[in-house]
Amino acid sequence: MADSNFIDYVKIHCRSGKGGAGSRHFYRAKYVPKGGPDGGDGGRGGHIILRGNKQMWTLLPLKFNRHVFAGNGQSGTGGRSFGKDGEDKVIEVPCGTVVFDAETGEFLAEVNDDGEEIKLLRGGKGGLGNWHFKSATNRTPRYAQPGEPAIEKTIILELKLLADVGLVGFPNAGKSTLLSALSAARPKIADYPFTTMEPQLGIVSYRDNRSFVMADIPGIIEGASEGKGLGLRFLRHIERNAVLLFMVPADAEDITKEYEVLLSELEKFNPQLMDKQRVLAVSKSDMLDDELIAEIRPTLPTDIPCVFISAVTGMGLTELKDILWGAITDERNQIATPAITHRPLDGHHRVREEDEFIFEPEPGMPEEPEEEDLDEDFPEDWGDDWDYDINQ
């Protein structure tokens, strides 16, 4: 996976901007010897914002830009001049990106729609200048508020592809062949396990100019939920699918047993996947005759729709699309809220090379600026006994 451009898991370090300090300035003019306080407010620190971008399909740009720092707010000045706000930093991510706290694994946010913006880290507020604190009893306030500090956090971005149907099966079950037969996608197809090394998406045409999106992930093996094979790393991509299409080849020793093993691995990964509608497709059925099909059919699970298909000859593909479309448009899948509660990241759901990544200062990386010395020289003869109009 090191040479792949498809990156669906990345760890980055973010820091919002700190607020600028308020000014403790006093107005000075030739003919106004006691002008009073006029220190301006400090500027707001920059935010860290996530924005969905439907043109992006991978987190690759962030893999080479792991430090995201927003600008700091500037300090206020005299004449009630406010400091400049810090520059916001916008992180563009593909639709379907989920954010976790790298320290605790806690779910923080998700971006699903194009143009959707989420304020991930808030910039610090600027401090108030001394003119805010003048009163009839305190006419020369020699203090102002400091700006709020920056917020620093290490986060993990995890991409979960948005699709209607997710293909689930052991290696060499014919998932990529089916995707290439139903859509214009051209995944790699070969006669050896784990041909698919990264998820693939395809748009399947249906009747009356309708269509749905199908996602293919690398094959799952028994023990994938414990970290074996490639399936665990890519199981996240079927968490958002409305329907799960299980594929078991016709030459399997026990079709029902293999289906139950796949179902068990999904339940261990995320129990909520058991609530999704499921369809079982017996692939490579062109090697079976009518008598064998009639003999196998009673042994298949009775609680889900089952269909015999062959992506090579086209056998059963029309029936399969009808079943999938019926499941996609089922009222149980038409809900307003997201159909998934994102499980926290734990040891099994993390990518080791990303989780062990150590952030080191890069050449030219901006350092956290030191606080400015805001002490100013004030006239010693300014007291609270001179006439001052607080409404001016």
Short mmCIF file of C-alpha atoms in Angstrom, two decimals:
data_model
loop_
_atom_site.label_atom_id
_atom_site.label_comp_id
_atom_site.label_asym_id
_atom_site.label_seq_id
_atom_site.Cartn_x
_atom_site.Cartn_y
_atom_site.Cartn_z
CA MET A 1 0.00 0.00 0.00
CA ALA A 2 2.97 2.32 0.27
CA ASP A 3 2.99 2.99 -3.47
CA SER A 4 -0.77 3.48 -3.79
CA ASN A 5 -2.34 6.88 -4.35
CA PHE A 6 -5.45 5.81 -2.46
CA ILE A 7 -4.92 6.95 1.12
CA ASP A 8 -7.92 6.49 3.43
CA TYR A 9 -6.26 6.91 6.85
CA VAL A 10 -3.93 9.72 7.87
CA LYS A 11 -2.76 11.30 11.11
CA ILE A 12 -2.16 15.06 11.20
CA HIS A 13 -1.33 17.69 13.81
CA CYS A 14 -3.48 20.86 13.96
CA ARG A 15 -3.21 24.11 15.90
CA SER A 16 -5.64 26.97 15.82
CA GLY A 17 -4.47 30.58 16.19
CA LYS A 18 -4.30 32.33 19.54
CA GLY A 19 -6.14 35.55 20.13
CA GLY A 20 -4.30 38.85 20.11
CA ALA A 21 -3.91 40.81 23.33
CA GLY A 22 -5.88 43.97 24.00
CA SER A 23 -4.01 47.27 24.10
CA ARG A 24 -3.42 49.42 27.21
CA HIS A 25 -2.95 52.61 25.26
CA PHE A 26 -3.93 56.13 26.31
CA TYR A 27 -4.85 58.88 23.91
CA ARG A 28 -2.20 61.59 23.54
CA ALA A 29 -2.58 64.84 21.64
CA LYS A 30 -1.09 68.31 21.93
CA TYR A 31 -4.29 69.93 23.08
CA VAL A 32 -5.76 66.90 24.91
CA PRO A 33 -3.42 66.28 27.82
CA LYS A 34 -5.66 63.70 29.45
CA GLY A 35 -7.41 61.94 26.59
CA GLY A 36 -8.18 58.76 28.47
CA PRO A 37 -7.87 55.10 27.51
CA ASP A 38 -8.26 54.15 23.85
CA GLY A 39 -6.58 50.74 23.58
CA GLY A 40 -8.13 48.54 20.89
CA ASP A 41 -9.14 44.88 21.07
CA GLY A 42 -6.94 42.04 19.92
CA GLY A 43 -7.77 40.07 16.79
CA ARG A 44 -9.32 36.62 16.77
CA GLY A 45 -7.09 33.62 16.15
CA GLY A 46 -7.59 31.58 13.01
CA HIS A 47 -9.89 28.54 12.95
CA ILE A 48 -9.10 25.06 11.63
CA ILE A 49 -11.96 24.18 9.27
CA LEU A 50 -12.79 20.96 7.44
CA ARG A 51 -14.54 21.32 4.08
CA GLY A 52 -16.00 18.55 1.95
CA ASN A 53 -14.86 18.39 -1.68
CA LYS A 54 -16.58 15.98 -4.06
CA GLN A 55 -13.67 16.26 -6.50
CA MET A 56 -11.35 14.54 -4.01
CA TRP A 57 -11.25 10.76 -3.64
CA THR A 58 -8.23 10.27 -1.37
CA LEU A 59 -6.47 11.79 1.65
CA LEU A 60 -3.14 11.72 -0.19
CA PRO A 61 -2.52 15.54 -0.04
CA LEU A 62 -2.63 15.44 3.76
CA LYS A 63 -0.08 12.64 3.94
CA PHE A 64 2.55 15.16 2.82
CA ASN A 65 1.17 18.10 4.79
CA ARG A 66 0.82 16.78 8.33
CA HIS A 67 1.15 20.10 10.15
CA VAL A 68 -1.76 22.53 9.81
CA PHE A 69 -1.37 25.78 11.75
CA ALA A 70 -3.80 28.69 11.64
CA GLY A 71 -2.62 32.30 11.98
CA ASN A 72 -2.48 34.13 15.31
CA GLY A 73 -4.54 37.24 15.96
CA GLN A 74 -2.61 40.52 16.19
CA SER A 75 -2.62 42.75 19.23
CA GLY A 76 -4.79 45.85 19.39
CA THR A 77 -3.28 49.33 19.15
CA GLY A 78 -4.14 52.86 20.15
CA GLY A 79 -7.06 54.82 18.78
CA ARG A 80 -9.34 51.86 19.47
CA SER A 81 -7.76 50.07 16.52
CA PHE A 82 -8.57 46.38 16.55
CA GLY A 83 -5.88 43.85 15.79
CA LYS A 84 -6.09 41.82 12.58
CA ASP A 85 -7.77 38.41 12.79
CA GLY A 86 -5.61 35.36 12.24
CA GLU A 87 -5.84 33.49 8.95
CA ASP A 88 -8.18 30.50 8.95
CA LYS A 89 -6.85 27.20 7.64
CA VAL A 90 -9.27 25.17 5.52
CA ILE A 91 -8.55 21.45 5.13
CA GLU A 92 -10.33 20.04 2.08
CA VAL A 93 -11.26 16.38 2.45
CA PRO A 94 -13.29 13.88 0.39
CA CYS A 95 -16.95 13.45 1.21
CA GLY A 96 -17.31 10.65 3.75
CA THR A 97 -14.33 11.64 5.91
CA VAL A 98 -14.58 10.90 9.63
CA VAL A 99 -12.44 12.62 12.29
CA PHE A 100 -11.14 10.94 15.45
CA ASP A 101 -9.03 12.16 18.36
CA ALA A 102 -5.64 10.49 17.92
CA GLU A 103 -5.06 10.29 21.69
CA THR A 104 -8.34 8.76 22.83
CA GLY A 105 -9.82 7.40 19.59
CA GLU A 106 -13.02 9.37 20.28
CA PHE A 107 -15.23 10.26 17.31
CA LEU A 108 -15.22 14.03 16.74
CA ALA A 109 -16.97 14.88 13.47
CA GLU A 110 -17.72 13.76 9.92
CA VAL A 111 -18.04 15.49 6.55
CA ASN A 112 -20.60 13.98 4.16
CA ASP A 113 -21.64 16.70 1.69
CA ASP A 114 -19.79 18.76 -0.88
CA GLY A 115 -19.05 22.22 0.51
CA GLU A 116 -20.01 21.23 4.06
CA GLU A 117 -17.79 23.00 6.59
CA ILE A 118 -17.03 21.94 10.15
CA LYS A 119 -15.10 24.11 12.56
CA LEU A 120 -12.70 21.55 13.96
CA LEU A 121 -10.60 23.82 16.22
CA ARG A 122 -11.79 27.26 17.26
CA GLY A 123 -9.35 30.14 17.24
CA GLY A 124 -8.81 32.02 20.49
CA LYS A 125 -10.82 35.19 21.10
CA GLY A 126 -8.95 38.48 21.14
CA GLY A 127 -8.55 40.30 24.43
CA LEU A 128 -10.46 43.51 25.20
CA GLY A 129 -8.59 46.81 25.18
CA ASN A 130 -8.47 49.07 28.22
CA TRP A 131 -11.16 51.44 26.88
CA HIS A 132 -13.74 48.75 27.71
CA PHE A 133 -12.94 49.03 31.41
CA LYS A 134 -13.26 52.79 31.93
CA SER A 135 -15.91 53.93 34.38
CA ALA A 136 -16.77 56.86 36.59
CA THR A 137 -14.67 55.37 39.37
CA ASN A 138 -11.87 53.95 37.22
CA ARG A 139 -10.97 56.57 34.64
CA THR A 140 -7.48 55.34 33.82
CA PRO A 141 -7.56 51.53 33.58
CA ARG A 142 -4.02 50.39 33.08
CA TYR A 143 -4.91 46.81 32.20
CA ALA A 144 -6.34 44.91 29.25
CA GLN A 145 -7.29 41.31 28.55
CA PRO A 146 -4.82 38.87 27.04
CA GLY A 147 -5.98 36.81 24.08
CA GLU A 148 -7.25 33.27 24.50
CA PRO A 149 -4.63 30.56 23.90
CA ALA A 150 -4.49 28.36 20.81
CA ILE A 151 -5.95 24.85 20.75
CA GLU A 152 -3.58 22.08 19.70
CA LYS A 153 -4.76 18.59 18.77
CA THR A 154 -3.56 15.53 16.87
CA ILE A 155 -6.36 13.99 14.85
CA ILE A 156 -6.92 10.98 12.62
CA LEU A 157 -8.86 11.36 9.37
CA GLU A 158 -10.51 8.20 8.13
CA LEU A 159 -12.19 8.03 4.71
CA LYS A 160 -15.29 5.86 4.34
CA LEU A 161 -16.52 5.61 0.77
CA LEU A 162 -20.13 6.56 0.09
CA ALA A 163 -21.90 3.79 -1.86
CA ASP A 164 -25.30 2.10 -2.02
CA VAL A 165 -24.08 -1.50 -2.24
CA GLY A 166 -20.96 -2.98 -0.67
CA LEU A 167 -19.42 -6.24 -1.89
CA VAL A 168 -18.29 -8.65 0.82
CA GLY A 169 -16.54 -11.94 0.16
CA PHE A 170 -13.43 -14.05 0.45
CA PRO A 171 -10.53 -13.53 -1.99
CA ASN A 172 -11.25 -14.84 -5.50
CA ALA A 173 -15.01 -14.80 -4.93
CA GLY A 174 -15.55 -12.85 -8.16
CA LYS A 175 -16.29 -9.42 -6.67
CA SER A 176 -14.10 -7.46 -9.09
CA THR A 177 -15.42 -9.46 -12.05
CA LEU A 178 -18.99 -8.65 -11.03
CA LEU A 179 -18.18 -4.94 -10.64
CA SER A 180 -16.61 -4.84 -14.10
CA ALA A 181 -19.64 -6.65 -15.60
CA LEU A 182 -22.24 -4.34 -14.03
CA SER A 183 -20.42 -1.00 -14.37
CA ALA A 184 -17.75 0.81 -16.37
CA ALA A 185 -15.21 0.30 -13.58
CA ARG A 186 -12.14 -1.67 -14.58
CA PRO A 187 -10.65 -3.17 -11.42
CA LYS A 188 -7.67 -5.48 -11.63
CA ILE A 189 -8.76 -9.09 -12.21
CA ALA A 190 -6.41 -12.06 -11.90
CA ASP A 191 -6.46 -15.69 -10.80
CA TYR A 192 -4.78 -15.24 -7.41
CA PRO A 193 -5.92 -14.01 -3.98
CA PHE A 194 -5.93 -10.33 -2.97
CA THR A 195 -5.91 -9.01 -6.52
CA THR A 196 -7.86 -6.00 -5.27
CA MET A 197 -5.51 -3.93 -3.11
CA GLU A 198 -7.70 -0.85 -2.68
CA PRO A 199 -11.44 -0.13 -2.78
CA GLN A 200 -13.11 0.38 -6.15
CA LEU A 201 -16.33 2.23 -6.99
CA GLY A 202 -18.62 1.62 -9.95
CA ILE A 203 -21.95 3.11 -11.08
CA VAL A 204 -24.44 0.40 -12.02
CA SER A 205 -27.09 1.36 -14.58
CA TYR A 206 -30.66 0.31 -13.91
CA ARG A 207 -34.02 0.67 -15.63
CA ASP A 208 -35.49 4.08 -16.58
CA ASN A 209 -32.10 5.84 -16.44
CA ARG A 210 -31.71 5.07 -12.76
CA SER A 211 -28.44 3.94 -11.21
CA PHE A 212 -26.74 3.06 -7.95
CA VAL A 213 -23.15 2.97 -6.68
CA MET A 214 -21.41 -0.30 -5.88
CA ALA A 215 -18.20 -0.55 -3.82
CA ASP A 216 -15.69 -3.40 -3.95
CA ILE A 217 -13.18 -3.91 -1.12
CA PRO A 218 -10.28 -6.37 -0.81
CA GLY A 219 -11.23 -9.90 0.13
CA ILE A 220 -11.91 -10.79 3.75
CA ILE A 221 -10.41 -13.86 5.40
CA GLU A 222 -11.32 -15.51 8.67
CA GLY A 223 -9.78 -13.50 11.48
CA ALA A 224 -9.90 -10.17 9.58
CA SER A 225 -11.49 -8.49 12.61
CA GLU A 226 -8.31 -9.37 14.55
CA GLY A 227 -6.02 -7.82 11.96
CA LYS A 228 -5.42 -10.67 9.50
CA GLY A 229 -5.25 -10.00 5.78
CA LEU A 230 -6.28 -6.72 4.17
CA GLY A 231 -9.98 -6.83 4.93
CA LEU A 232 -9.83 -5.14 8.32
CA ARG A 233 -8.21 -2.01 6.94
CA PHE A 234 -10.93 -1.60 4.31
CA LEU A 235 -13.99 -2.82 6.19
CA ARG A 236 -14.65 0.80 7.12
CA HIS A 237 -15.74 1.45 3.55
CA ILE A 238 -18.86 -0.72 3.83
CA GLU A 239 -20.04 0.95 7.03
CA ARG A 240 -21.86 3.60 4.99
CA ASN A 241 -23.45 1.20 2.47
CA ALA A 242 -27.21 0.75 2.54
CA VAL A 243 -27.04 -2.89 1.36
CA LEU A 244 -24.35 -5.55 1.78
CA LEU A 245 -23.95 -8.04 -1.08
CA PHE A 246 -22.26 -11.22 0.15
CA MET A 247 -20.56 -13.23 -2.58
CA VAL A 248 -19.66 -16.91 -2.18
CA PRO A 249 -18.36 -18.95 -5.16
CA ALA A 250 -20.36 -21.96 -6.29
CA ASP A 251 -17.35 -24.26 -5.84
CA ALA A 252 -17.15 -23.56 -2.10
CA GLU A 253 -17.34 -26.61 0.15
CA ASP A 254 -20.13 -25.11 2.27
CA ILE A 255 -21.74 -21.91 0.97
CA THR A 256 -23.78 -21.28 4.12
CA LYS A 257 -20.77 -21.75 6.39
CA GLU A 258 -18.66 -19.29 4.40
CA TYR A 259 -21.50 -16.77 4.54
CA GLU A 260 -21.71 -17.16 8.32
CA VAL A 261 -17.94 -16.67 8.66
CA LEU A 262 -18.15 -13.42 6.69
CA LEU A 263 -21.10 -12.28 8.78
CA SER A 264 -19.22 -13.06 11.98
CA GLU A 265 -16.22 -10.97 10.90
CA LEU A 266 -18.47 -7.99 10.15
CA GLU A 267 -20.18 -8.30 13.53
CA LYS A 268 -16.84 -8.32 15.34
CA PHE A 269 -15.70 -5.25 13.39
CA ASN A 270 -18.88 -3.23 14.00
CA PRO A 271 -22.04 -4.85 15.45
CA GLN A 272 -24.18 -2.16 13.82
CA LEU A 273 -23.46 -3.71 10.42
CA MET A 274 -25.89 -6.49 11.38
CA ASP A 275 -28.76 -4.01 10.99
CA LYS A 276 -28.07 -3.49 7.27
CA GLN A 277 -30.00 -5.36 4.62
CA ARG A 278 -28.12 -8.29 3.12
CA VAL A 279 -28.22 -10.20 -0.16
CA LEU A 280 -26.37 -13.45 -0.94
CA ALA A 281 -25.06 -14.06 -4.47
CA VAL A 282 -23.61 -17.44 -5.43
CA SER A 283 -20.98 -16.49 -8.00
CA LYS A 284 -19.41 -18.62 -10.75
CA SER A 285 -22.73 -20.44 -11.15
CA ASP A 286 -22.04 -21.09 -14.83
CA MET A 287 -20.22 -24.24 -13.67
CA LEU A 288 -23.48 -25.60 -12.18
CA ASP A 289 -26.32 -27.27 -14.03
CA ASP A 290 -30.00 -27.03 -13.11
CA GLU A 291 -29.89 -30.18 -10.99
CA LEU A 292 -26.99 -28.92 -8.85
CA ILE A 293 -28.66 -25.54 -8.42
CA ALA A 294 -31.87 -27.24 -7.29
CA GLU A 295 -29.83 -29.35 -4.86
CA ILE A 296 -27.90 -26.40 -3.40
CA ARG A 297 -30.80 -23.95 -3.07
CA PRO A 298 -32.47 -25.60 -0.01
CA THR A 299 -29.16 -25.39 1.91
CA LEU A 300 -28.86 -21.61 1.53
CA PRO A 301 -29.92 -19.16 4.28
CA THR A 302 -33.65 -18.52 4.29
CA ASP A 303 -33.63 -15.12 5.99
CA ILE A 304 -32.07 -13.20 3.09
CA PRO A 305 -32.60 -13.14 -0.72
CA CYS A 306 -30.29 -15.55 -2.58
CA VAL A 307 -29.48 -15.55 -6.30
CA PHE A 308 -27.21 -17.63 -8.52
CA ILE A 309 -25.10 -15.45 -10.84
CA SER A 310 -22.25 -15.59 -13.33
CA ALA A 311 -20.48 -12.37 -14.24
CA VAL A 312 -18.89 -14.08 -17.27
CA THR A 313 -22.08 -15.36 -18.95
CA GLY A 314 -24.46 -12.76 -17.49
CA MET A 315 -26.51 -15.40 -15.69
CA GLY A 316 -28.78 -13.92 -13.00
CA LEU A 317 -27.37 -10.37 -13.26
CA THR A 318 -30.74 -8.81 -14.13
CA GLU A 319 -32.40 -10.59 -11.22
CA LEU A 320 -29.57 -9.47 -8.94
CA LYS A 321 -29.99 -5.81 -9.94
CA ASP A 322 -33.73 -6.03 -9.30
CA ILE A 323 -33.12 -7.43 -5.81
CA LEU A 324 -30.47 -4.81 -5.02
CA TRP A 325 -32.64 -1.93 -6.24
CA GLY A 326 -35.54 -3.18 -4.15
CA ALA A 327 -33.30 -3.32 -1.08
CA ILE A 328 -31.82 0.14 -1.73
CA THR A 329 -35.25 1.76 -2.09
CA ASP A 330 -36.69 -0.09 0.91
CA GLU A 331 -38.26 2.26 3.46
CA ARG A 332 -36.00 0.87 6.15
CA ASN A 333 -33.05 2.40 4.30
CA GLN A 334 -34.74 5.77 3.78
CA ILE A 335 -33.81 7.52 7.01
CA ALA A 336 -32.89 11.14 7.56
CA THR A 337 -30.02 10.58 9.97
CA PRO A 338 -26.78 8.73 9.15
CA ALA A 339 -27.22 4.97 9.33
CA ILE A 340 -24.06 4.43 11.32
CA THR A 341 -22.70 5.22 14.74
CA HIS A 342 -18.95 5.43 14.31
CA ARG A 343 -17.15 3.12 16.70
CA PRO A 344 -14.17 4.64 18.55
CA LEU A 345 -10.73 3.76 17.22
CA ASP A 346 -9.05 1.01 19.17
CA GLY A 347 -5.95 -1.11 18.66
CA HIS A 348 -7.63 -3.29 16.02
CA HIS A 349 -8.97 -0.39 13.96
CA ARG A 350 -5.81 1.69 13.76
CA VAL A 351 -3.15 1.68 11.05
CA ARG A 352 0.14 1.01 12.78
CA GLU A 353 2.43 3.08 10.57
CA GLU A 354 0.15 6.10 11.00
CA ASP A 355 -0.51 5.60 14.69
CA GLU A 356 3.23 5.44 15.45
CA PHE A 357 4.02 8.49 13.36
CA ILE A 358 6.00 11.05 15.39
CA PHE A 359 5.58 14.71 14.58
CA GLU A 360 8.97 16.40 14.43
CA PRO A 361 9.59 20.08 13.80
CA GLU A 362 10.13 20.72 10.12
CA PRO A 363 12.62 23.29 8.80
CA GLY A 364 10.93 26.66 8.65
CA MET A 365 7.98 25.56 10.79
CA PRO A 366 6.52 28.58 12.60
CA GLU A 367 7.22 28.56 16.31
CA GLU A 368 4.70 29.60 18.90
CA PRO A 369 5.35 33.34 19.26
CA GLU A 370 6.15 34.74 22.68
CA GLU A 371 3.78 37.12 24.41
CA GLU A 372 4.43 40.76 23.62
CA ASP A 373 5.47 43.08 26.41
CA LEU A 374 2.50 45.40 26.54
CA ASP A 375 3.83 47.62 29.30
CA GLU A 376 3.76 51.23 28.23
CA ASP A 377 4.98 54.44 29.76
CA PHE A 378 2.14 56.29 31.45
CA PRO A 379 2.28 59.84 32.79
CA GLU A 380 2.82 59.72 36.51
CA ASP A 381 0.56 62.76 37.02
CA TRP A 382 -2.51 60.96 35.59
CA GLY A 383 -4.77 60.30 38.49
CA ASP A 384 -8.42 59.75 39.15
CA ASP A 385 -9.03 63.34 40.32
CA TRP A 386 -9.14 65.05 36.92
CA ASP A 387 -12.35 65.90 35.15
CA TYR A 388 -13.19 63.29 32.54
CA ASP A 389 -16.38 62.76 30.57
CA ILE A 390 -17.00 59.02 30.25
CA ASN A 391 -19.45 59.61 27.38
CA GLN A 392 -16.95 61.23 25.05
#
